[in-house]
Amino acid sequence: MPAATVELRECSPSFERSEFADSRQDRLAEAQRAIDVFTPSFQSYNGEFTSFWYFQSAGVLRAMAMNDFISGENRYATTVRTAIPAAWNYWPHFIYDSLVISQVDWAMASLHGYQAYKDSILLQRAQDTWDNINQFRVPGDGSQAIPSWKNSTILKECSFNGSQPVSTTGGVIDNVKSVTIQDRQAKNDVAEVRATTSYAVLSAYLGYLTGDSKYTKAADENIQFIQNAMMHDVRHIVAYNVSLSNCSREQWAEPWLSGYYIQALSVLWNVTGKADYSQRIIPALNSIIGVPGWYYDNGILKAPGDIAEIHGFLLQSLSEATRFQPGNTDFSTLVKDFTLRQYNALLSTGRGDKADTYKIIRLGNLRVCECRTNFCFVHPELGNWFWYHLLFI
């Protein structure tokens, strides 16, 4: 079957409305061809794919499960249902590098697998991972019961720039794998923005799929902490890590983190129907689009840390969020406009050897985007992320 034809167009910072050159069915087929490139590198003993980082393997499995969910097929069921238990047995609670966000990546792959195949084992693995991470979340019962390894005082409230004190409930302390005791002491009181936003998404999804209010309540507490303590003082973007022992903040503002925030808001609105969640979405999305420093002059979204796959995280979050906002046409239109411009920009060719140029590499039927700077390198998983998330639009 020949690869789908893709129209290549220049990207404009105005994010004008455009349409896909491919049909939805063509994009589904392209996603399957992209995913199939990775299948031979699957390792059944640990659930990972060779030459991929741990979290990237979870991204491939997530793409497989979502492709089957959307298509109604079981094309990748065996791989996903083999990989999740294998990874769990190899790395209990999916703890590989002790980063919360890596655990969440695998837990979300498990949830998408459960959604596609109704395999209760996959759901249980996600729930068990949630329980493990939950010990690092500041609880809402006033106990401030953080694990015994923590050696600094967790404040119950913080004030920023003269604001009224806000609760620290919902902040997630990243259980950073420490090289030295000094490293652990330095980091064990920080509510980390990646951990808190990704855990909000996991909690919201579990609430959606199980109907258990404990997950929804946890997600709401995450969202309130993000809103009150981690948001930029001027722009409506997620921007700060927060020390829970002295209320100092360290800026860590990246587009994909705000994408997690929007995704969690969308799921929570779908579950609860509370307008407050929905009302925060458009300002957050407009803020992502409106940060000049996040874009090259031609409108291409920059990759923080020069890692090109970060585009996939953001677009994935925004596109999945549209599933949970079926009646919010303003939001879905903004996401489509923004996504298409980034999609077409990454597929564009012939802009020379500038730092903001992308080129397309053919590997069989797989298109792979490579950022032509001194730091970016080829990420094959872009092929599945960019195609499977576009199926929602």
Short mmCIF file of C-alpha atoms in Angstrom, two decimals:
data_model
loop_
_atom_site.label_atom_id
_atom_site.label_comp_id
_atom_site.label_asym_id
_atom_site.label_seq_id
_atom_site.Cartn_x
_atom_site.Cartn_y
_atom_site.Cartn_z
CA MET A 1 0.00 0.00 0.00
CA PRO A 2 1.60 3.33 -0.99
CA ALA A 3 2.22 6.00 1.61
CA ALA A 4 -0.44 8.69 1.89
CA THR A 5 0.24 11.88 -0.01
CA VAL A 6 0.96 14.86 2.26
CA GLU A 7 0.75 18.44 1.13
CA LEU A 8 3.84 20.38 2.18
CA ARG A 9 3.29 24.02 3.09
CA GLU A 10 5.18 26.77 4.83
CA CYS A 11 4.28 27.44 8.44
CA SER A 12 3.06 30.91 9.35
CA PRO A 13 3.15 32.38 12.86
CA SER A 14 -0.43 33.55 12.30
CA PHE A 15 -1.67 29.93 12.55
CA GLU A 16 -4.20 30.47 9.76
CA ARG A 17 -6.84 27.80 9.21
CA SER A 18 -5.86 24.92 6.94
CA GLU A 19 -6.96 21.38 6.25
CA PHE A 20 -5.30 18.01 6.20
CA ALA A 21 -4.21 16.82 2.81
CA ASP A 22 -4.73 13.25 4.05
CA SER A 23 -8.07 11.72 4.92
CA ARG A 24 -8.59 10.38 8.43
CA GLN A 25 -8.38 6.86 7.05
CA ASP A 26 -5.09 7.66 5.34
CA ARG A 27 -3.70 9.04 8.58
CA LEU A 28 -4.76 5.89 10.39
CA ALA A 29 -3.00 3.75 7.78
CA GLU A 30 0.11 5.93 7.97
CA ALA A 31 0.16 5.58 11.75
CA GLN A 32 0.00 1.81 11.40
CA ARG A 33 2.89 1.80 8.93
CA ALA A 34 4.90 3.99 11.29
CA ILE A 35 4.22 1.79 14.31
CA ASP A 36 4.99 -1.37 12.35
CA VAL A 37 8.54 -0.14 11.83
CA PHE A 38 9.13 -0.46 15.57
CA THR A 39 7.52 -3.87 16.08
CA PRO A 40 10.59 -5.99 15.19
CA SER A 41 12.60 -4.27 17.94
CA PHE A 42 10.14 -5.29 20.67
CA GLN A 43 11.68 -7.12 23.65
CA SER A 44 9.13 -9.37 25.33
CA TYR A 45 11.19 -9.88 28.50
CA ASN A 46 10.96 -6.24 29.62
CA GLY A 47 8.30 -4.73 27.36
CA GLU A 48 10.66 -2.22 25.79
CA PHE A 49 11.88 -1.51 22.28
CA THR A 50 15.60 -1.60 21.52
CA SER A 51 17.38 1.73 21.01
CA PHE A 52 14.53 3.61 22.71
CA TRP A 53 14.62 5.28 26.07
CA TYR A 54 12.33 3.82 28.71
CA PHE A 55 9.62 6.46 28.42
CA GLN A 56 9.75 6.32 24.61
CA SER A 57 8.84 2.63 24.67
CA ALA A 58 5.77 3.58 26.67
CA GLY A 59 4.96 6.15 23.96
CA VAL A 60 5.05 3.49 21.26
CA LEU A 61 2.77 1.19 23.27
CA ARG A 62 0.41 4.07 23.89
CA ALA A 63 0.28 4.76 20.17
CA MET A 64 -0.41 1.09 19.45
CA ALA A 65 -3.27 0.93 21.92
CA MET A 66 -4.82 4.20 20.77
CA ASN A 67 -4.55 3.15 17.13
CA ASP A 68 -6.50 -0.02 17.94
CA PHE A 69 -9.00 1.94 20.04
CA ILE A 70 -9.69 4.35 17.18
CA SER A 71 -9.74 1.73 14.44
CA GLY A 72 -11.68 -0.86 16.43
CA GLU A 73 -9.06 -3.49 15.61
CA ASN A 74 -6.79 -5.66 17.76
CA ARG A 75 -3.77 -5.21 15.53
CA TYR A 76 -1.37 -4.52 18.42
CA ALA A 77 -3.23 -6.23 21.27
CA THR A 78 -0.72 -9.03 21.74
CA THR A 79 2.24 -6.66 21.90
CA VAL A 80 0.60 -4.24 24.33
CA ARG A 81 -0.85 -6.95 26.57
CA THR A 82 2.54 -8.65 26.69
CA ALA A 83 4.61 -5.50 27.18
CA ILE A 84 2.79 -3.92 30.12
CA PRO A 85 3.01 -6.93 32.50
CA ALA A 86 6.59 -7.62 31.34
CA ALA A 87 7.69 -4.04 32.09
CA TRP A 88 5.92 -4.17 35.45
CA ASN A 89 7.69 -7.40 36.41
CA TYR A 90 11.04 -6.05 35.23
CA TRP A 91 10.60 -2.61 36.81
CA PRO A 92 8.00 -2.91 39.65
CA HIS A 93 5.59 0.02 39.69
CA PHE A 94 7.31 1.05 36.44
CA ILE A 95 10.13 2.59 38.50
CA TYR A 96 13.10 2.70 36.16
CA ASP A 97 14.71 6.07 36.80
CA SER A 98 12.54 6.95 39.84
CA LEU A 99 11.02 9.88 37.99
CA VAL A 100 7.28 10.25 38.48
CA ILE A 101 6.78 11.27 34.87
CA SER A 102 8.32 8.00 33.62
CA GLN A 103 5.94 6.03 35.83
CA VAL A 104 3.04 8.08 34.50
CA ASP A 105 4.08 7.41 30.89
CA TRP A 106 3.79 3.66 31.48
CA ALA A 107 0.64 3.97 33.57
CA MET A 108 -1.00 5.94 30.74
CA ALA A 109 0.08 3.29 28.23
CA SER A 110 -1.62 0.79 30.54
CA LEU A 111 -4.81 2.85 30.66
CA HIS A 112 -4.96 3.25 26.90
CA GLY A 113 -4.40 -0.50 26.64
CA TYR A 114 -7.29 -1.09 29.02
CA GLN A 115 -9.45 1.31 27.05
CA ALA A 116 -8.71 -0.56 23.83
CA TYR A 117 -8.78 -4.17 25.02
CA LYS A 118 -10.72 -4.13 28.34
CA ASP A 119 -7.91 -6.09 29.97
CA SER A 120 -8.36 -5.64 33.73
CA ILE A 121 -4.70 -6.46 34.38
CA LEU A 122 -3.68 -3.31 32.49
CA LEU A 123 -6.09 -1.20 34.55
CA GLN A 124 -4.75 -2.74 37.76
CA ARG A 125 -1.17 -1.88 36.82
CA ALA A 126 -2.15 1.76 36.29
CA GLN A 127 -4.00 1.85 39.61
CA ASP A 128 -1.08 0.26 41.47
CA THR A 129 1.28 2.81 39.93
CA TRP A 130 -1.05 5.61 41.00
CA ASP A 131 -0.98 4.26 44.56
CA ASN A 132 2.81 4.21 44.52
CA ILE A 133 3.11 7.79 43.25
CA ASN A 134 0.39 9.01 45.58
CA GLN A 135 2.72 8.74 48.57
CA PHE A 136 4.65 11.65 47.09
CA ARG A 137 1.58 13.89 46.77
CA VAL A 138 0.81 16.36 49.57
CA PRO A 139 -2.52 15.03 50.91
CA GLY A 140 -5.60 17.09 51.53
CA ASP A 141 -6.45 15.78 54.98
CA GLY A 142 -4.13 18.16 56.80
CA SER A 143 -1.74 15.42 57.86
CA GLN A 144 1.01 16.45 55.43
CA ALA A 145 2.03 12.77 55.61
CA ILE A 146 4.98 12.53 53.26
CA PRO A 147 7.16 9.35 53.25
CA SER A 148 9.72 8.81 55.99
CA TRP A 149 12.66 9.45 53.65
CA LYS A 150 11.73 13.14 53.54
CA ASN A 151 13.87 15.08 55.98
CA SER A 152 12.56 18.63 55.68
CA THR A 153 9.36 20.27 56.85
CA ILE A 154 6.51 20.55 54.37
CA LEU A 155 4.63 23.79 54.81
CA LYS A 156 0.85 23.63 54.65
CA GLU A 157 0.59 27.02 52.93
CA CYS A 158 2.73 29.25 50.73
CA SER A 159 2.46 32.87 49.67
CA PHE A 160 3.93 34.18 46.41
CA ASN A 161 4.69 37.83 45.60
CA GLY A 162 2.59 39.07 48.47
CA SER A 163 -0.46 36.99 47.55
CA GLN A 164 -2.83 35.40 50.02
CA PRO A 165 -1.48 32.07 51.34
CA VAL A 166 -2.47 29.05 49.27
CA SER A 167 -2.56 25.40 50.28
CA THR A 168 0.26 23.07 49.26
CA THR A 169 -2.22 20.19 48.97
CA GLY A 170 -1.88 18.49 45.58
CA GLY A 171 1.79 19.23 44.95
CA VAL A 172 3.69 16.11 43.85
CA ILE A 173 7.24 15.70 45.10
CA ASP A 174 9.33 13.99 42.46
CA ASN A 175 11.02 10.94 43.94
CA VAL A 176 14.31 11.79 42.30
CA LYS A 177 16.82 8.94 42.21
CA SER A 178 19.64 10.39 44.28
CA VAL A 179 23.31 9.81 43.74
CA THR A 180 24.23 11.15 47.18
CA ILE A 181 22.38 11.85 50.42
CA GLN A 182 23.04 15.55 49.82
CA ASP A 183 21.25 15.27 46.47
CA ARG A 184 18.24 13.67 48.13
CA GLN A 185 18.18 16.31 50.85
CA ALA A 186 18.31 19.08 48.26
CA LYS A 187 15.45 17.76 46.14
CA ASN A 188 13.02 15.98 48.39
CA ASP A 189 10.87 18.97 49.24
CA VAL A 190 10.22 20.25 45.70
CA ALA A 191 6.78 19.96 44.13
CA GLU A 192 7.99 19.30 40.63
CA VAL A 193 6.02 20.66 37.70
CA ARG A 194 6.45 17.61 35.44
CA ALA A 195 5.38 15.27 38.22
CA THR A 196 2.38 17.36 39.30
CA THR A 197 0.98 18.01 35.81
CA SER A 198 1.44 14.45 34.54
CA TYR A 199 -0.04 12.99 37.73
CA ALA A 200 -3.07 15.26 37.29
CA VAL A 201 -3.64 13.66 33.87
CA LEU A 202 -3.25 10.12 35.25
CA SER A 203 -5.63 10.83 38.14
CA ALA A 204 -8.23 12.42 35.86
CA TYR A 205 -8.11 9.48 33.42
CA LEU A 206 -8.48 6.96 36.22
CA GLY A 207 -11.48 8.89 37.49
CA TYR A 208 -12.96 8.85 34.00
CA LEU A 209 -12.42 5.13 33.41
CA THR A 210 -13.31 3.82 36.89
CA GLY A 211 -15.82 6.32 38.22
CA ASP A 212 -13.93 6.33 41.55
CA SER A 213 -14.11 9.79 43.11
CA LYS A 214 -10.76 9.40 44.91
CA TYR A 215 -8.99 9.84 41.58
CA THR A 216 -11.08 12.82 40.56
CA LYS A 217 -10.52 14.44 43.96
CA ALA A 218 -6.76 13.94 43.64
CA ALA A 219 -6.76 15.42 40.13
CA ASP A 220 -8.73 18.42 41.36
CA GLU A 221 -6.21 18.99 44.15
CA ASN A 222 -3.39 18.77 41.61
CA ILE A 223 -5.14 21.31 39.39
CA GLN A 224 -5.78 23.72 42.26
CA PHE A 225 -2.12 23.57 43.30
CA ILE A 226 -0.98 24.11 39.71
CA GLN A 227 -3.36 27.04 39.37
CA ASN A 228 -2.39 28.66 42.67
CA ALA A 229 1.33 27.94 42.91
CA MET A 230 2.80 26.88 39.58
CA MET A 231 1.25 29.31 37.09
CA HIS A 232 3.17 32.24 35.63
CA ASP A 233 2.33 35.54 37.29
CA VAL A 234 1.36 37.20 33.98
CA ARG A 235 0.81 34.51 31.35
CA HIS A 236 -1.60 31.63 31.88
CA ILE A 237 1.09 28.96 31.52
CA VAL A 238 2.50 26.36 33.90
CA ALA A 239 5.87 27.78 34.88
CA TYR A 240 7.31 26.85 38.29
CA ASN A 241 8.74 24.13 40.50
CA VAL A 242 7.90 24.96 44.11
CA SER A 243 9.93 24.29 47.26
CA LEU A 244 7.45 23.16 49.90
CA SER A 245 9.89 23.92 52.73
CA ASN A 246 10.50 27.61 52.00
CA CYS A 247 8.00 28.50 49.20
CA SER A 248 10.73 29.53 46.76
CA ARG A 249 10.05 28.88 43.07
CA GLU A 250 12.27 27.83 40.18
CA GLN A 251 11.06 28.60 36.68
CA TRP A 252 10.49 25.61 34.41
CA ALA A 253 8.14 26.76 31.67
CA GLU A 254 7.73 24.45 28.68
CA PRO A 255 4.73 24.19 26.32
CA TRP A 256 4.08 20.49 26.88
CA LEU A 257 3.59 21.02 30.63
CA SER A 258 0.73 23.41 29.93
CA GLY A 259 -0.55 20.74 27.54
CA TYR A 260 -0.81 18.29 30.43
CA TYR A 261 -2.67 20.94 32.42
CA ILE A 262 -5.18 21.45 29.61
CA GLN A 263 -5.61 17.70 29.13
CA ALA A 264 -6.37 17.18 32.83
CA LEU A 265 -8.85 20.08 32.81
CA SER A 266 -10.68 18.58 29.82
CA VAL A 267 -11.02 15.15 31.39
CA LEU A 268 -12.16 16.61 34.71
CA TRP A 269 -14.79 18.69 32.96
CA ASN A 270 -16.04 15.58 31.15
CA VAL A 271 -16.29 13.67 34.43
CA THR A 272 -17.74 16.37 36.66
CA GLY A 273 -19.44 18.85 34.32
CA LYS A 274 -18.02 21.74 36.37
CA ALA A 275 -17.77 24.85 34.23
CA ASP A 276 -14.72 26.07 36.13
CA TYR A 277 -12.55 23.44 34.46
CA SER A 278 -13.78 24.23 30.96
CA GLN A 279 -13.43 27.99 31.45
CA ARG A 280 -9.70 27.67 32.15
CA ILE A 281 -8.93 25.79 28.94
CA ILE A 282 -9.16 28.52 26.29
CA PRO A 283 -6.99 31.04 28.23
CA ALA A 284 -4.36 28.34 28.78
CA LEU A 285 -4.31 27.36 25.10
CA ASN A 286 -4.18 30.98 23.95
CA SER A 287 -1.24 31.50 26.30
CA ILE A 288 0.67 28.59 24.75
CA ILE A 289 0.10 30.04 21.29
CA GLY A 290 1.00 33.54 22.45
CA VAL A 291 4.47 33.04 23.96
CA PRO A 292 6.90 34.50 21.35
CA GLY A 293 9.97 32.83 22.82
CA TRP A 294 8.48 29.40 22.17
CA TYR A 295 8.47 29.85 18.38
CA TYR A 296 10.94 30.45 15.62
CA ASP A 297 10.30 33.40 13.31
CA ASN A 298 8.48 31.16 10.85
CA GLY A 299 6.06 29.91 13.50
CA ILE A 300 7.55 26.49 14.23
CA LEU A 301 7.24 25.51 17.85
CA LYS A 302 10.69 25.21 19.41
CA ALA A 303 11.68 21.97 21.12
CA PRO A 304 12.71 22.71 24.73
CA GLY A 305 16.10 21.23 25.47
CA ASP A 306 16.46 20.64 21.71
CA ILE A 307 14.54 17.37 21.96
CA ALA A 308 12.26 17.27 18.96
CA GLU A 309 9.80 14.74 20.39
CA ILE A 310 8.58 17.33 22.89
CA HIS A 311 6.34 18.52 20.05
CA GLY A 312 4.61 15.15 20.22
CA PHE A 313 3.90 15.48 23.94
CA LEU A 314 2.15 18.82 23.52
CA LEU A 315 0.19 17.94 20.38
CA GLN A 316 -0.78 14.62 21.89
CA SER A 317 -2.16 16.28 25.03
CA LEU A 318 -4.10 18.92 23.10
CA SER A 319 -5.54 16.47 20.61
CA GLU A 320 -6.60 13.99 23.26
CA ALA A 321 -8.15 16.85 25.22
CA THR A 322 -10.52 17.51 22.31
CA ARG A 323 -12.06 14.06 22.84
CA PHE A 324 -13.31 15.20 26.23
CA GLN A 325 -14.65 18.56 25.02
CA PRO A 326 -17.01 17.43 22.23
CA GLY A 327 -19.19 20.53 22.40
CA ASN A 328 -16.43 23.09 22.81
CA THR A 329 -16.04 24.19 19.19
CA ASP A 330 -13.88 27.19 20.09
CA PHE A 331 -11.36 24.89 21.74
CA SER A 332 -11.39 22.22 19.03
CA THR A 333 -10.99 24.87 16.31
CA LEU A 334 -8.00 26.43 18.09
CA VAL A 335 -6.40 23.02 18.56
CA LYS A 336 -6.95 22.13 14.92
CA ASP A 337 -5.51 25.41 13.66
CA PHE A 338 -2.48 25.15 15.92
CA THR A 339 -1.89 21.44 15.29
CA LEU A 340 -2.15 21.68 11.53
CA ARG A 341 0.32 24.53 11.38
CA GLN A 342 2.87 22.60 13.42
CA TYR A 343 2.18 19.43 11.45
CA ASN A 344 2.64 21.12 8.10
CA ALA A 345 5.71 22.99 9.34
CA LEU A 346 7.40 19.78 10.40
CA LEU A 347 6.67 18.24 7.03
CA SER A 348 7.88 21.25 5.09
CA THR A 349 11.08 21.05 3.09
CA GLY A 350 13.42 23.32 1.21
CA ARG A 351 14.03 26.06 3.76
CA GLY A 352 17.80 25.73 3.68
CA ASP A 353 20.21 25.11 6.50
CA LYS A 354 18.78 27.49 9.07
CA ALA A 355 18.54 26.46 12.71
CA ASP A 356 14.75 26.33 12.47
CA THR A 357 14.64 23.95 9.52
CA TYR A 358 13.21 20.45 9.55
CA LYS A 359 13.78 17.80 6.95
CA ILE A 360 11.95 14.60 6.16
CA ILE A 361 13.77 11.29 6.11
CA ARG A 362 12.25 8.25 4.45
CA LEU A 363 12.62 4.91 6.22
CA GLY A 364 10.47 2.62 4.13
CA ASN A 365 6.99 4.05 4.51
CA LEU A 366 7.87 5.97 7.66
CA ARG A 367 8.38 9.71 7.63
CA VAL A 368 10.67 10.91 10.40
CA CYS A 369 11.31 14.55 11.28
CA GLU A 370 14.81 15.65 12.16
CA CYS A 371 15.53 19.08 13.58
CA ARG A 372 18.57 20.45 11.76
CA THR A 373 20.45 22.03 14.62
CA ASN A 374 23.59 20.96 16.41
CA PHE A 375 21.56 19.33 19.16
CA CYS A 376 18.46 17.70 17.71
CA PHE A 377 18.58 14.15 16.49
CA VAL A 378 16.28 11.69 14.79
CA HIS A 379 13.42 10.36 16.91
CA PRO A 380 11.64 7.54 15.08
CA GLU A 381 8.74 7.64 17.55
CA LEU A 382 7.72 10.98 16.07
CA GLY A 383 6.26 8.94 13.24
CA ASN A 384 3.66 7.33 15.44
CA TRP A 385 3.03 10.29 17.74
CA PHE A 386 2.41 12.75 14.94
CA TRP A 387 0.07 10.47 13.09
CA TYR A 388 -1.92 8.84 15.84
CA HIS A 389 -2.81 12.00 17.73
CA LEU A 390 -3.98 13.65 14.51
CA LEU A 391 -6.70 11.04 14.25
CA PHE A 392 -8.71 12.91 16.88
CA ILE A 393 -8.96 16.06 14.76
#
